[in-house]
Amino acid sequence: MINIIGVVTSVNPVKKTRTGEWSRSFTVTDPSKFEATPNGTTITCFQKKYPEWLPQVKQHDVVILRKLKIAEFQGELKATGFSDKLRWAVYDPNTHWIQSPIKGGVPEKEALDDGLSYEFSPYWEPIQDSAELRYCRRIVEWWKLLQEHRDRNVTTVQCFGAARKQHLLISQASPDLPPNGYFGCTVEVLQKYSNNAATTVYVTDYTSNPHVFPVQAAWCPPELSECILQCEMWDGAHTIARIMNPGEYWYLHNVRAKWNPSHYMEGKVNLAEKISQLDETKLGAQPYLRALLARKKEFEESRKSPASTGSPHIFPDILFQDVDQKTSFLTCTIELLHADFHSQDGPFIYVTDYTFNHNLPATVLPVDWVHSLDYRVLRIKLDDAQASNSQDLTVGSLYTIRNLRIYRCVDTLSAYGRLGGEDRLITPLHDLSTRHAQTLQRNKEKWQREIMLTGLSMSTPPLDGPGPRPDVSTIQQALSSPAHPNMFRIVARAVDYFPFCLEDACVLRCTKCKLDVPPSFKACPRCGDMMGAYSRWVYCLYLRLRDKADQEITVSLSGKECTLLRDVAPADLRCDSAAFNKFFAKLSPILGNLKNVHQAWLKNEDKVVESPQMFFSLERWKVGGGTGYTLLSCVPFEGS
C-alpha cells in the first residue's frame, strides 16, 4: 500500500460493476511521470455501498490518495483503491485546505462488515500546514506553469469520432481502455469447453496480465498460469469456437475485456466477423503471429526440464515449513483436519503436514481441533469444481493436493491457499509406505514429542477447579527451554508495561531503511522521504508478566502474529484519540489498574498493582544473540 499526490488528467464517470459495487477510474500525473507518460497512472477505485465515498475529482484537481494497491506490468503502473482501505482528499488551491466532499446524506464514517468490523471513513483530513499540503501547493504551481506554457505554444485541434479498436497483447488489454474495452488479438488456443449456449476458450499470446485469473488446471503449464485469457464465445462466435482446437493460432477481432464477478479480467466475443485461423507456415503478412511464435520459442527454451514425475504440469512436493514469500504453486501431502462447506465466504478445508512455518496464521480458528497446531495449519478456499469434488473427503485421512496456489493476506501477510479448476486435484493417499506419507508421519511424531516436552497436551480438557490446566507451562520452563522457535502457555498476570505512557505504544518507522523516524519528523529525513511514502506506524509495546512462583518474563505485542491487536491498526495514538480508545479497550482487561499505577508513580506515590490472571500463549524466538518472546493470544483464567 502506498500514498500518492498528483494532478488528475482525465476522469471517467461513476459506474456500477457486475458485482454491484460502485467504481470510478481516473488518471493522475506528477513531475516524476509527466515527461515519460503525460497521461499518468490509471487509478481504479471501488466502494460497496456509497458512490459518494468514491473520490470526487475532476480534471486538473490535485488529489491526495492514501493506501493504494499498486501493480506493475509491461513497464506500466496501475493502482487500485479498495472500499475498506482507500482514503482521499481534494486540495483547494484558493483556501490551501481540502475541499468539502459532497456527502448527499451518506455517513461520514461507518463500521465495516455490517457494523462488525472497525470504523472507517474514506474522507482524509491532513494536518494543518503539513508536508502533504505544502507539496499540494507546489504541485498546483507546477501544473499552472505547465498549462500556461502549453497554451502559448500549442494549437489544439479537436477531432470527433469513435475510438478505433486496437490490436493488443493480453498484457495490454483492460476493460478501462477505449472503446469500452474492445480489442483484437493474435492468440494460440490452449483448451476449450463447450455447452449449448457458449464455448469457453482459453488462449494465450505468451504475455502476462496480473488481472486475469491464474489458471490451475492440469493442462496448464505453471509458467503460463497468468498468461491465459479466458474468452466466452457467444452467438456467431460460438459457432466458430466449435471448430477451434488446442494448438491452433487464431486472430480474434472483436474481443471485449470485462471484469467478472470475482474482479478478474476475462474476454467476451459475440460476433464471428473477421475471426480467422492463422497459418504459422505463412508469416510474411502476419507480423503479430511472427512475434507470438518468437515469444513462444523463448518461453519453451526458458522452461526447466520436467521433474522426475515426467510431467511439466506437476508442481514440486513442498513441506509447509519450506513455503516462503516466493512460493506461488505447490503440491503437498497433508492430513485433513476440518472441512467447512457452509461458510458464507465459500467452502474451505483446513489441512496440516505438522511442520512449522511463521508465515502461517498463529490460530486459524478458536476450536479444539487446531489446539497446539499454531503456525502449522493452512486454510484452503475451494473454487470452481473443487467444492463438489471434495464433498467425500474424510477428516483425519491423508491426501495429496496438486496445483495448490498460495496467497498472502494484505493486512497480516499470513499465507492461505486456493484451489480451482475442473480437474480432481485432491486425491486420497492410500499407500502409506510412500516417501511422502512416511515424511508426514515422521513430522507428526516429531510434533507430538515437542508437545510433550513443552508440557502441552493434545487436547484441551475442561477445568476442574482453580488450578492450572495440564497443558500450561511455568515461566521458568519457558525461560529455560533451549528450543527456537517454541510455543508455551502460561498462567500469569501483567505487572508492568513499556513504554511508560501508552500513548507512545506506536512509533513511526521507515520501511526503506528499517529505522524509527525521529519524533520531531513526520517522515524519514535519512531517506529524503518528504511525503512519508515509506513511513508506517507500528506497535512497539511490551508487557511484564509474573506467575504465582514470582517468576517474570517480558513479552512483545508488536508482531503481526499477536491476535490481541490484530484488528486495531497502529496509529499516532497521541493525536488520534479514537484510535487510542480502541487500542486501550483491547488492553484494559489485561492491564487492570496498571495505567493508574503509572500515574501514581509520576507523583512519587505507591499503588498496589491489581491485574487479573490470564492464560497467555507465547512464542520464543532468537533475537540477535539473545532470546525474545512474543505474545500470540490470551484468554481469561477462569480460576482467578
XYZ file of C-alpha atoms in Angstrom:
640
model
C 0.000 0.000 0.000
C 1.326 3.453 -0.917
C 0.191 7.082 -0.754
C 0.405 9.487 -3.712
C -0.393 13.088 -4.566
C -0.946 14.081 -8.180
C -2.879 16.072 -10.748
C -5.973 14.494 -12.297
C -5.571 14.408 -16.094
C -8.765 12.532 -17.048
C -11.859 11.204 -15.274
C -14.392 8.521 -16.137
C -17.932 8.659 -14.744
C -19.052 6.571 -11.779
C -20.433 3.190 -12.826
C -21.700 0.016 -11.218
C -19.783 -3.239 -11.631
C -21.271 -6.651 -12.270
C -20.875 -7.454 -8.573
C -22.940 -4.440 -7.508
C -20.009 -2.281 -6.382
C -19.593 1.366 -7.389
C -16.479 2.154 -9.394
C -14.656 5.177 -10.773
C -11.400 5.324 -12.715
C -9.210 8.336 -13.486
C -5.596 9.132 -14.340
C -3.118 11.182 -12.324
C 0.357 12.531 -13.028
C 3.135 14.438 -11.269
C 6.578 15.802 -12.250
C 8.152 12.344 -11.936
C 5.772 10.817 -14.517
C 4.846 13.633 -16.859
C 7.807 13.583 -19.248
C 7.571 9.819 -19.889
C 3.775 9.384 -19.736
C 1.864 12.692 -19.796
C -1.468 10.990 -19.111
C -0.020 9.436 -15.962
C -1.151 6.451 -13.944
C -4.627 4.881 -14.018
C -6.394 4.703 -10.651
C -9.477 2.494 -10.246
C -11.488 2.907 -7.038
C -14.278 0.748 -5.624
C -16.985 1.277 -2.998
C -19.541 -1.284 -1.887
C -22.352 0.948 -0.556
C -21.970 4.661 -1.241
C -20.884 6.228 -4.555
C -20.310 9.443 -2.564
C -17.377 7.687 -0.903
C -15.555 7.485 -4.252
C -13.005 10.271 -4.964
C -14.929 13.351 -6.174
C -12.369 14.579 -8.677
C -12.416 16.478 -11.938
C -9.747 17.243 -14.481
C -6.864 19.457 -13.173
C -7.709 18.743 -9.492
C -4.838 17.947 -7.133
C -5.811 14.836 -5.190
C -4.347 13.065 -2.143
C -4.799 9.269 -2.281
C -3.807 7.050 0.646
C -3.460 3.244 0.811
C -3.488 2.422 -2.880
C -2.547 -1.049 -4.085
C -0.001 -0.769 -6.909
C 0.659 -3.337 -9.649
C 3.287 -3.038 -12.386
C 3.412 -4.954 -15.639
C 4.897 -4.249 -19.065
C 6.542 -1.152 -17.564
C 3.208 0.471 -16.637
C 1.808 1.184 -13.176
C -1.838 0.713 -12.300
C -3.364 1.428 -8.903
C -6.490 0.206 -7.119
C -8.306 1.821 -4.218
C -10.295 -0.769 -2.276
C -13.526 0.049 -0.478
C -12.147 -0.620 3.022
C -8.679 0.902 2.513
C -8.697 3.997 0.259
C -8.821 7.442 1.877
C -8.778 10.576 -0.258
C -8.918 14.376 -0.260
C -9.058 17.031 -2.998
C -6.871 20.079 -2.451
C -8.380 23.560 -2.809
C -5.682 25.987 -4.070
C -7.735 29.022 -3.019
C -8.036 28.123 0.667
C -4.880 25.969 0.850
C -7.045 23.362 2.537
C -9.085 20.411 1.292
C -12.423 20.711 -0.477
C -15.514 19.600 1.428
C -16.850 16.392 -0.187
C -20.480 16.243 -1.310
C -21.921 13.628 1.059
C -25.531 13.722 -0.059
C -26.847 12.320 3.209
C -24.436 9.387 3.461
C -22.495 8.961 6.716
C -19.006 10.388 7.050
C -17.820 7.129 8.628
C -19.296 3.737 9.321
C -18.326 0.405 10.863
C -17.486 -2.051 8.076
C -18.888 -5.588 7.616
C -22.395 -4.526 8.685
C -21.142 -2.974 11.889
C -18.987 -5.943 12.973
C -15.595 -4.539 11.945
C -13.641 -1.344 12.605
C -14.991 2.153 11.912
C -13.859 3.554 8.566
C -14.110 6.873 6.720
C -12.893 7.456 3.140
C -12.510 11.192 3.747
C -8.909 12.094 4.606
C -8.053 15.215 6.634
C -4.369 16.132 6.605
C -2.751 18.062 9.427
C -2.756 21.849 9.014
C 0.415 23.103 7.307
C 1.624 19.513 6.904
C 4.133 18.295 4.311
C 1.185 16.935 2.325
C -0.458 20.360 1.958
C 2.835 22.089 1.212
C 3.510 19.556 -1.538
C -0.017 20.080 -2.924
C 0.731 23.802 -3.217
C 3.939 23.058 -5.152
C 2.077 20.659 -7.485
C -0.559 23.350 -8.182
C 2.125 25.869 -9.147
C 3.925 23.314 -11.334
C 0.725 22.377 -13.169
C -0.317 26.020 -13.587
C 3.040 26.942 -15.203
C 2.875 23.855 -17.392
C -0.607 24.736 -18.680
C 0.392 28.347 -19.365
C 3.378 27.127 -21.388
C 1.164 24.754 -23.350
C -1.386 27.466 -24.093
C 1.336 29.715 -25.524
C 2.998 27.100 -27.717
C 0.363 24.554 -28.698
C -2.529 24.845 -31.113
C -5.348 22.495 -30.171
C -7.295 20.742 -32.913
C -10.432 18.885 -31.808
C -11.210 15.699 -33.725
C -14.502 13.912 -33.259
C -15.113 10.270 -33.999
C -15.285 6.876 -32.428
C -12.139 5.357 -30.968
C -10.751 2.570 -33.131
C -10.242 -0.942 -31.898
C -6.563 -1.737 -31.439
C -4.602 -4.929 -31.807
C -3.351 -5.574 -28.252
C -1.331 -8.116 -26.366
C -3.062 -9.866 -23.480
C -0.704 -7.949 -21.190
C -2.061 -4.646 -22.579
C -5.789 -5.460 -22.509
C -8.040 -3.803 -19.927
C -11.782 -3.162 -19.537
C -10.902 0.500 -18.999
C -9.342 1.042 -22.437
C -11.384 2.696 -25.213
C -13.567 1.846 -26.923
C -15.338 0.123 -23.979
C -12.595 -2.472 -23.585
C -12.850 -3.824 -27.182
C -9.679 -5.003 -28.905
C -8.266 -7.532 -31.359
C -5.582 -10.106 -30.588
C -3.500 -12.896 -32.086
C -3.505 -15.975 -29.856
C -2.839 -19.681 -29.538
C -5.749 -21.867 -28.363
C -4.819 -23.968 -25.328
C -8.134 -25.501 -24.218
C -11.894 -25.162 -24.679
C -15.115 -26.309 -23.006
C -18.486 -26.167 -24.796
C -22.138 -26.212 -23.809
C -25.326 -25.496 -25.737
C -25.164 -21.707 -25.393
C -21.478 -20.793 -25.379
C -17.927 -22.076 -25.626
C -15.205 -21.132 -23.161
C -11.850 -20.864 -24.936
C -8.541 -20.436 -23.085
C -5.990 -18.576 -25.212
C -2.507 -17.112 -24.772
C -0.032 -14.921 -26.608
C 2.734 -15.613 -24.033
C 2.440 -12.246 -22.285
C 1.199 -11.945 -18.694
C -1.539 -9.795 -17.215
C -1.933 -9.630 -13.405
C -5.683 -9.081 -13.747
C -6.503 -12.471 -15.308
C -7.442 -15.428 -13.121
C -4.381 -17.688 -12.758
C -5.374 -20.989 -14.374
C -4.630 -24.009 -12.179
C -5.844 -26.848 -14.418
C -3.617 -29.845 -15.093
C -3.336 -28.942 -18.808
C -1.822 -25.536 -17.968
C 1.963 -25.268 -17.563
C 2.591 -23.403 -14.299
C 4.686 -20.740 -16.044
C 1.656 -19.816 -18.184
C -0.867 -19.508 -15.354
C -1.063 -15.685 -15.604
C -0.646 -15.510 -19.403
C -4.015 -17.066 -20.281
C -7.184 -15.164 -21.150
C -10.498 -16.936 -20.652
C -12.846 -15.975 -23.528
C -16.573 -16.673 -23.561
C -17.708 -17.181 -27.181
C -21.416 -16.469 -27.790
C -23.793 -16.288 -30.774
C -21.840 -16.258 -34.062
C -18.507 -16.598 -32.263
C -19.873 -19.721 -30.528
C -20.216 -21.384 -33.924
C -16.631 -20.511 -34.860
C -15.330 -21.710 -31.466
C -16.652 -25.196 -32.128
C -14.022 -25.712 -34.845
C -11.141 -24.272 -32.804
C -8.645 -26.831 -31.496
C -5.810 -26.620 -28.954
C -2.501 -25.781 -30.606
C -4.065 -23.673 -33.395
C -3.412 -19.952 -33.929
C -6.312 -17.536 -34.389
C -6.985 -13.858 -34.848
C -9.887 -12.666 -32.640
C -11.245 -9.365 -33.890
C -13.951 -8.180 -31.525
C -12.940 -9.258 -28.003
C -14.366 -7.240 -25.142
C -12.329 -7.224 -21.921
C -14.586 -7.160 -18.865
C -14.441 -7.783 -15.117
C -16.044 -10.991 -13.920
C -17.863 -11.222 -10.546
C -14.577 -12.072 -8.798
C -12.863 -8.912 -10.222
C -10.710 -10.900 -12.647
C -10.472 -9.872 -16.303
C -11.927 -12.162 -18.954
C -12.911 -11.785 -22.605
C -16.269 -11.991 -24.347
C -16.848 -12.396 -28.092
C -20.255 -12.346 -29.815
C -19.548 -11.692 -33.492
C -17.881 -14.090 -35.911
C -16.839 -11.178 -38.147
C -13.114 -11.220 -39.089
C -12.280 -14.116 -36.727
C -9.830 -16.238 -38.707
C -7.422 -19.105 -38.303
C -3.756 -18.295 -38.967
C -1.167 -20.421 -40.747
C 2.202 -20.451 -38.973
C 3.902 -21.511 -42.219
C 2.938 -18.236 -43.911
C 4.365 -15.467 -41.762
C 5.094 -12.867 -44.440
C 1.925 -10.813 -43.896
C 1.396 -11.825 -40.258
C 3.789 -9.808 -38.046
C 1.682 -10.392 -34.915
C 1.817 -14.175 -35.355
C 5.546 -13.987 -36.066
C 6.038 -12.100 -32.786
C 3.851 -14.620 -30.909
C 5.893 -17.545 -32.207
C 9.102 -15.808 -31.162
C 7.728 -15.347 -27.621
C 6.593 -18.978 -27.583
C 10.059 -20.170 -28.602
C 11.661 -18.055 -25.890
C 9.152 -19.404 -23.364
C 9.859 -23.015 -24.298
C 13.622 -22.518 -24.153
C 13.415 -20.897 -20.728
C 11.379 -23.683 -19.174
C 13.200 -26.017 -16.892
C 13.337 -29.682 -17.831
C 10.408 -31.713 -16.495
C 10.770 -33.098 -12.985
C 11.205 -36.787 -12.262
C 7.447 -37.191 -12.463
C 7.770 -36.780 -16.229
C 5.032 -34.126 -16.300
C 5.746 -30.382 -16.688
C 2.333 -29.618 -15.168
C 3.047 -31.102 -11.720
C 4.500 -28.712 -9.143
C 7.180 -29.956 -6.727
C 6.051 -31.513 -3.457
C 6.862 -28.949 -0.744
C 6.517 -29.079 3.038
C 4.703 -26.199 4.733
C 7.959 -25.264 6.503
C 9.552 -24.514 3.105
C 6.800 -22.202 1.830
C 8.226 -18.680 1.594
C 7.312 -15.327 0.044
C 8.386 -16.584 -3.401
C 6.245 -19.748 -3.359
C 3.208 -19.453 -5.652
C 2.251 -23.054 -6.526
C 2.999 -26.380 -4.893
C 1.987 -29.990 -4.429
C 1.688 -31.150 -0.816
C 0.889 -34.244 1.230
C -1.396 -33.400 4.137
C -3.775 -34.623 6.804
C -7.287 -33.189 6.621
C -8.269 -31.544 9.931
C -11.617 -29.962 9.092
C -13.934 -29.218 6.156
C -16.391 -26.305 6.129
C -18.760 -26.379 3.144
C -21.268 -23.939 4.669
C -19.121 -20.845 5.176
C -20.526 -17.545 3.920
C -17.218 -16.797 2.148
C -17.190 -20.100 0.310
C -16.152 -23.687 1.108
C -12.871 -24.165 2.992
C -10.733 -27.058 4.130
C -8.093 -26.909 6.870
C -5.006 -29.110 6.478
C -1.597 -29.692 8.057
C 1.630 -31.573 7.401
C 2.749 -30.892 11.028
C 5.692 -28.667 10.055
C 6.121 -25.168 11.481
C 6.044 -22.015 9.313
C 5.950 -18.493 10.683
C 4.110 -17.360 7.520
C 1.064 -19.433 8.522
C -1.506 -17.972 10.963
C -0.926 -18.442 14.690
C -4.530 -19.555 15.128
C -6.903 -20.179 12.231
C -9.982 -20.772 14.437
C -10.626 -20.878 18.216
C -11.622 -24.566 18.215
C -10.236 -27.763 19.747
C -9.076 -29.439 16.518
C -6.364 -26.791 15.994
C -5.157 -26.955 19.595
C -1.316 -26.945 19.783
C -1.075 -26.644 15.981
C -0.148 -22.952 15.923
C 1.619 -21.964 12.657
C 1.030 -25.445 11.242
C -2.458 -25.208 9.680
C -3.196 -23.966 6.156
C -6.695 -22.806 5.234
C -7.611 -23.573 1.606
C -10.534 -21.975 -0.259
C -12.187 -24.247 -2.824
C -13.281 -22.626 -6.091
C -14.944 -23.903 -9.265
C -15.491 -27.674 -9.287
C -13.210 -28.304 -6.299
C -16.086 -27.798 -3.828
C -18.226 -30.559 -5.339
C -15.180 -32.796 -5.951
C -14.293 -32.565 -2.241
C -17.633 -33.431 -0.647
C -16.498 -37.005 0.108
C -13.308 -36.047 1.987
C -12.791 -37.711 5.374
C -11.355 -35.801 8.336
C -8.204 -37.488 9.640
C -7.263 -39.046 6.283
C -4.141 -38.300 4.247
C -4.366 -36.654 0.816
C -2.149 -35.306 -1.940
C -3.105 -31.823 -3.204
C -1.809 -30.742 -6.629
C -1.600 -27.260 -8.152
C -2.274 -25.507 -4.843
C -1.859 -21.727 -5.211
C -0.521 -19.754 -2.235
C -1.737 -16.231 -1.470
C -0.871 -13.777 1.295
C -3.343 -11.647 3.257
C -2.705 -7.939 2.638
C -3.117 -6.903 6.268
C -1.334 -9.772 8.071
C 0.826 -11.277 5.251
C -0.227 -14.740 6.516
C -0.408 -17.422 3.833
C -3.572 -19.207 2.731
C -4.371 -21.449 -0.216
C -6.814 -21.503 -3.123
C -7.677 -24.468 -5.287
C -9.635 -24.095 -8.516
C -10.286 -25.611 -11.909
C -12.240 -28.596 -13.173
C -9.700 -31.374 -12.547
C -9.675 -33.524 -9.427
C -6.720 -32.080 -7.523
C -7.265 -33.698 -4.095
C -6.574 -37.442 -4.155
C -6.511 -39.937 -1.237
C -3.134 -41.274 -0.195
C -3.913 -44.995 0.168
C -0.320 -46.259 0.114
C 1.165 -45.229 3.490
C 4.550 -46.718 2.571
C 5.339 -43.932 0.090
C 8.089 -41.422 0.837
C 5.648 -38.528 1.231
C 3.357 -40.464 3.598
C 6.300 -41.544 5.758
C 7.645 -37.979 5.852
C 4.274 -36.694 7.078
C 4.121 -39.423 9.741
C 7.646 -38.563 10.973
C 6.725 -34.861 11.168
C 3.580 -35.719 13.109
C 5.573 -37.814 15.600
C 8.127 -35.003 15.953
C 5.310 -32.514 16.669
C 3.843 -34.881 19.290
C 7.234 -35.161 21.037
C 7.617 -31.358 21.067
C 4.171 -31.012 22.611
C 5.028 -33.463 25.388
C 8.430 -31.874 26.036
C 6.896 -28.416 26.487
C 4.187 -29.710 28.815
C 1.297 -29.244 26.388
C -1.409 -31.830 25.820
C -3.025 -32.906 22.552
C -6.446 -31.726 23.636
C -7.823 -29.054 25.938
C -9.610 -30.636 28.910
C -12.109 -28.542 30.903
C -11.018 -27.005 34.175
C -11.997 -28.990 37.267
C -11.072 -26.256 39.656
C -8.959 -23.151 40.176
C -5.657 -24.951 39.448
C -3.771 -24.570 36.171
C -4.523 -26.727 33.152
C -2.275 -29.702 32.424
C -1.182 -28.033 29.147
C 0.254 -24.986 30.942
C 3.975 -24.322 31.422
C 5.600 -22.175 34.090
C 7.579 -19.069 33.222
C 10.714 -20.865 34.429
C 10.080 -23.655 31.887
C 9.608 -21.075 29.130
C 12.830 -19.271 30.086
C 14.919 -22.442 30.325
C 13.700 -24.140 27.135
C 16.544 -24.391 24.578
C 14.296 -24.767 21.511
C 13.919 -21.949 18.923
C 11.185 -21.356 17.919
C 8.929 -22.800 20.590
C 5.439 -22.121 21.958
C 4.216 -22.033 25.557
C 1.043 -21.424 27.508
C 1.416 -19.865 30.932
C -0.879 -18.567 33.683
C 0.312 -15.129 34.779
C -0.732 -11.525 35.219
C 0.593 -8.242 33.857
C 2.638 -6.248 36.391
C 4.140 -3.566 34.128
C 4.316 -2.317 30.560
C 6.659 -0.339 28.351
C 6.669 2.431 27.147
C 5.716 4.205 30.346
C 2.912 6.150 28.581
C 0.591 4.004 26.479
C 0.157 6.903 24.073
C 3.742 6.155 22.953
C 2.988 2.486 22.146
C 3.182 3.211 18.395
C 6.269 4.516 16.612
C 6.721 5.807 13.079
C 9.064 3.510 11.170
C 10.694 3.900 7.746
C 10.122 0.755 5.679
C 13.036 1.687 3.422
C 15.877 1.983 5.955
C 14.059 -0.026 8.695
C 14.760 2.663 11.320
C 12.385 4.646 13.531
C 11.574 8.179 12.377
C 12.626 10.802 14.971
C 9.629 12.132 16.956
C 10.072 15.669 15.621
C 9.661 14.475 11.997
C 6.636 13.209 10.101
C 8.752 11.297 7.576
C 12.256 9.806 7.372
C 14.919 12.534 6.956
C 17.623 9.912 6.239
C 15.810 8.737 3.090
C 14.653 12.192 1.951
C 11.072 10.930 2.223
C 9.312 14.309 2.231
C 5.861 12.812 1.562
C 6.119 9.960 4.045
C 5.764 7.307 1.361
C 7.940 4.880 3.359
C 6.707 5.814 6.848
C 4.359 3.432 8.671
C 3.027 3.409 12.210
C 3.937 0.164 14.007
C 3.420 -1.122 17.538
C 6.339 -1.070 19.976
C 4.787 -2.405 23.177
C 5.957 -4.842 25.866
C 4.264 -6.450 28.881
C 5.976 -7.718 32.019
C 4.208 -10.897 33.196
C 4.543 -12.586 36.606
C 3.286 -16.045 37.660
C 2.474 -17.432 41.117
C 6.093 -18.512 41.581
C 7.098 -14.817 41.240
C 8.988 -15.585 38.037
C 8.786 -12.779 35.463
C 9.032 -12.637 31.680
C 8.902 -9.730 29.195
C 6.816 -10.312 26.067
C 6.350 -8.230 22.937
C 2.939 -7.282 21.495
C 4.498 -5.812 18.346
C 4.405 -8.765 15.945
C 1.738 -9.363 13.319
C 1.169 -12.781 14.929
C -0.269 -11.146 18.095
C -4.016 -11.750 17.852
C -4.833 -9.300 20.658
C -4.166 -6.211 18.495
C -4.838 -7.769 15.082
C -7.998 -5.700 14.399
C -6.599 -2.461 15.898
C -4.455 -0.696 13.322
C -1.383 1.145 14.677
C -1.696 4.917 14.511
C -0.454 8.140 16.071
C -2.064 7.462 19.449
C -1.194 10.899 20.804
C -3.117 12.690 18.055
C -5.826 10.148 17.275
C -7.986 9.804 20.373
C -10.410 7.389 18.693
C -7.551 5.052 17.791
C -6.171 5.249 21.340
C -9.560 4.471 22.906
C -9.933 1.405 20.692
C -6.368 0.335 21.498
C -6.824 0.802 25.253
C -10.145 -1.063 25.215
C -8.262 -4.129 23.942
C -5.601 -3.877 26.644
C -7.619 -2.855 29.702
C -8.917 -6.393 30.538
C -5.268 -7.481 30.869
C -3.750 -4.389 32.483
C -6.197 -3.959 35.344
C -5.190 -0.770 37.161
C -1.660 -0.549 35.692
C -2.385 2.768 33.953
C -3.372 4.269 37.317
C -0.248 2.728 38.892
C 1.934 4.526 36.331
C 0.136 7.790 37.023
C 0.772 7.303 40.754
C 4.479 6.702 40.106
C 4.651 10.055 38.317
C 3.554 11.639 41.600
C 6.095 9.579 43.618
C 3.196 7.629 45.114
C 2.885 3.877 45.603
C -0.126 1.946 44.371
C -0.696 -1.804 44.525
C -0.941 -3.498 41.109
C -4.300 -5.195 40.613
C -4.476 -7.160 37.368
C -6.267 -10.434 36.557
C -4.628 -13.777 35.927
C -4.806 -14.818 32.279
C -3.828 -17.707 30.031
C -1.061 -16.315 27.815
C 0.190 -18.116 24.667
C 3.800 -17.153 23.973
C 6.372 -17.865 21.303
C 10.114 -17.963 21.876
C 12.454 -16.522 19.195
C 16.126 -15.842 18.663
C 16.693 -12.067 18.615
C 20.234 -11.140 17.641
C 22.417 -13.030 20.128
C 19.639 -13.381 22.685
C 16.073 -14.610 23.091
C 12.767 -12.808 22.727
C 9.172 -13.727 23.484
C 6.079 -12.710 21.537
C 2.520 -12.719 22.875
C 0.317 -14.730 20.488
C -3.022 -14.636 22.329
C -4.594 -14.551 25.784
C -7.862 -15.594 27.410
C -9.227 -15.098 30.962
C -8.197 -17.628 33.610
C -11.452 -18.994 34.965
C -9.967 -19.688 38.381
C -8.869 -16.098 39.022
